[in-house]
Amino acid sequence: MENQKKVMLSGIKPTGDLTLGSYLGAIKNWAERAEQYDCYYFMADLHAITVRNDPATLRRRTLEQLAQYIACGLNPEKNTLFIQSHVHQHAELGWVLNCYAMFGELSRMTQFKDKSAKNADNINGGLFTYPCLMAADILLYQPDVVPVGDDQKQHVELARNIVQRFNGVYGDVFKMPEPYVPKVGARIMNLVDPKSKMSKSDDLDTGRVLVMDDPAVIMKQFKRAITDSDTEKCVRYDPENKPGVANLMQIYASVTGKSFEEIEKEFDGLGYGAFKPAVGEAVVECLRPIREETRRLLDDKGYLEGVYRAGAEKASYVANKTLRKVYKKVGFLSQ
């Protein structure tokens, strides 16, 4: 049908609490796409086990992340929300795509190198091949676009390489996905190390802000945020020379909708002493309704279970059509 929506898909590992960076860089933009795209979003719990997790904590965080997705604006009536491990086709296609990804491609993955350095005592096979599972996550739903941060574009490129390789052998099986990186808020950086991405794995004192943080904690984090050491102390967007200020401006622009030019005018002559608390206050008010709605949803476990069961049912139906086609193409005997 000509009026059929294009498909968008993404997911986040439930290995820690959602950060302000995850919300502004990903989920906020997802919520705004529901009218334009047929959207699939999932809790990537299969990816979570490449490092060791406490099982009870992983289950709790998976449910909390679903609640936060909904509280952040992902309406289950308009978006398909599901838990990755509830759709077995992800793991099954992941194995097939392992056989169509080259060792050299996987060994060049930046995140494999980074995570190997951080988990030197547990460099397992899953850590090496998880980009193939990520490719399966994407390709099962034949999406047109995949919203990603700048640091994830390499994984979409691998998926595109696999599509080209697989389709070159078996014909038109997979749709070629395009990465979608929003211009504002695409990559929110650490508040005390603006050259590093804000991460949920960071400790409290390393410049992260969590969606569920209390207002006092958020204000403390912004008041101690790094700006720069120049003498002019002006609020000006200059990522190269003023990365700390640029990061705060990025955050402020994302939560208020103001342009960088408007922000520069607003704080002209006021300096960082006025700017940092203003950003903190804007973030507090942005996150307040999300925090309150998340807590309400977590008190209604029956509703959340209904959401993830319905999401898995729809996702499985779509994913199975792709997997059956792949199985036939590679020569597996049908049941």
Tab-separated table of C-alpha atoms in Angstrom, residues 5 14 28 42 45 55 60 62 73 82 100-101 116 129 134 156 188 212 223 226 249-250 278 308 310 320 329:
chain	number	residue	atom	x	y	z
A	5	LYS	CA	4.127	3.625	7.218
A	14	PRO	CA	18.337	-2.927	30.708
A	28	LYS	CA	12.456	11.503	23.327
A	42	PHE	CA	12.578	-3.353	22.885
A	45	ASP	CA	18.053	-8.263	27.630
A	55	PRO	CA	19.409	-12.272	37.642
A	60	ARG	CA	13.697	-5.742	37.839
A	62	THR	CA	13.851	-4.821	32.458
A	73	GLY	CA	5.991	9.044	25.808
A	82	PHE	CA	8.551	-5.804	23.849
A	100	TYR	CA	27.586	-13.961	7.086
A	101	ALA	CA	29.746	-11.579	9.117
A	116	SER	CA	37.159	-6.089	26.279
A	129	THR	CA	29.597	-11.623	18.056
A	134	MET	CA	22.176	-6.528	16.782
A	156	VAL	CA	24.276	-0.295	11.506
A	188	ILE	CA	24.739	13.918	25.497
A	212	MET	CA	14.714	8.772	38.058
A	223	LYS	CA	26.137	22.889	39.595
A	226	ILE	CA	32.565	21.230	33.952
A	249	MET	CA	23.786	24.046	25.682
A	250	GLN	CA	22.914	20.807	23.879
A	278	ALA	CA	19.165	27.208	34.805
A	308	TYR	CA	4.996	-6.699	26.960
A	310	ALA	CA	0.980	-7.951	23.415
A	320	ASN	CA	8.743	-14.933	11.981
A	329	LYS	CA	16.840	-19.259	1.342
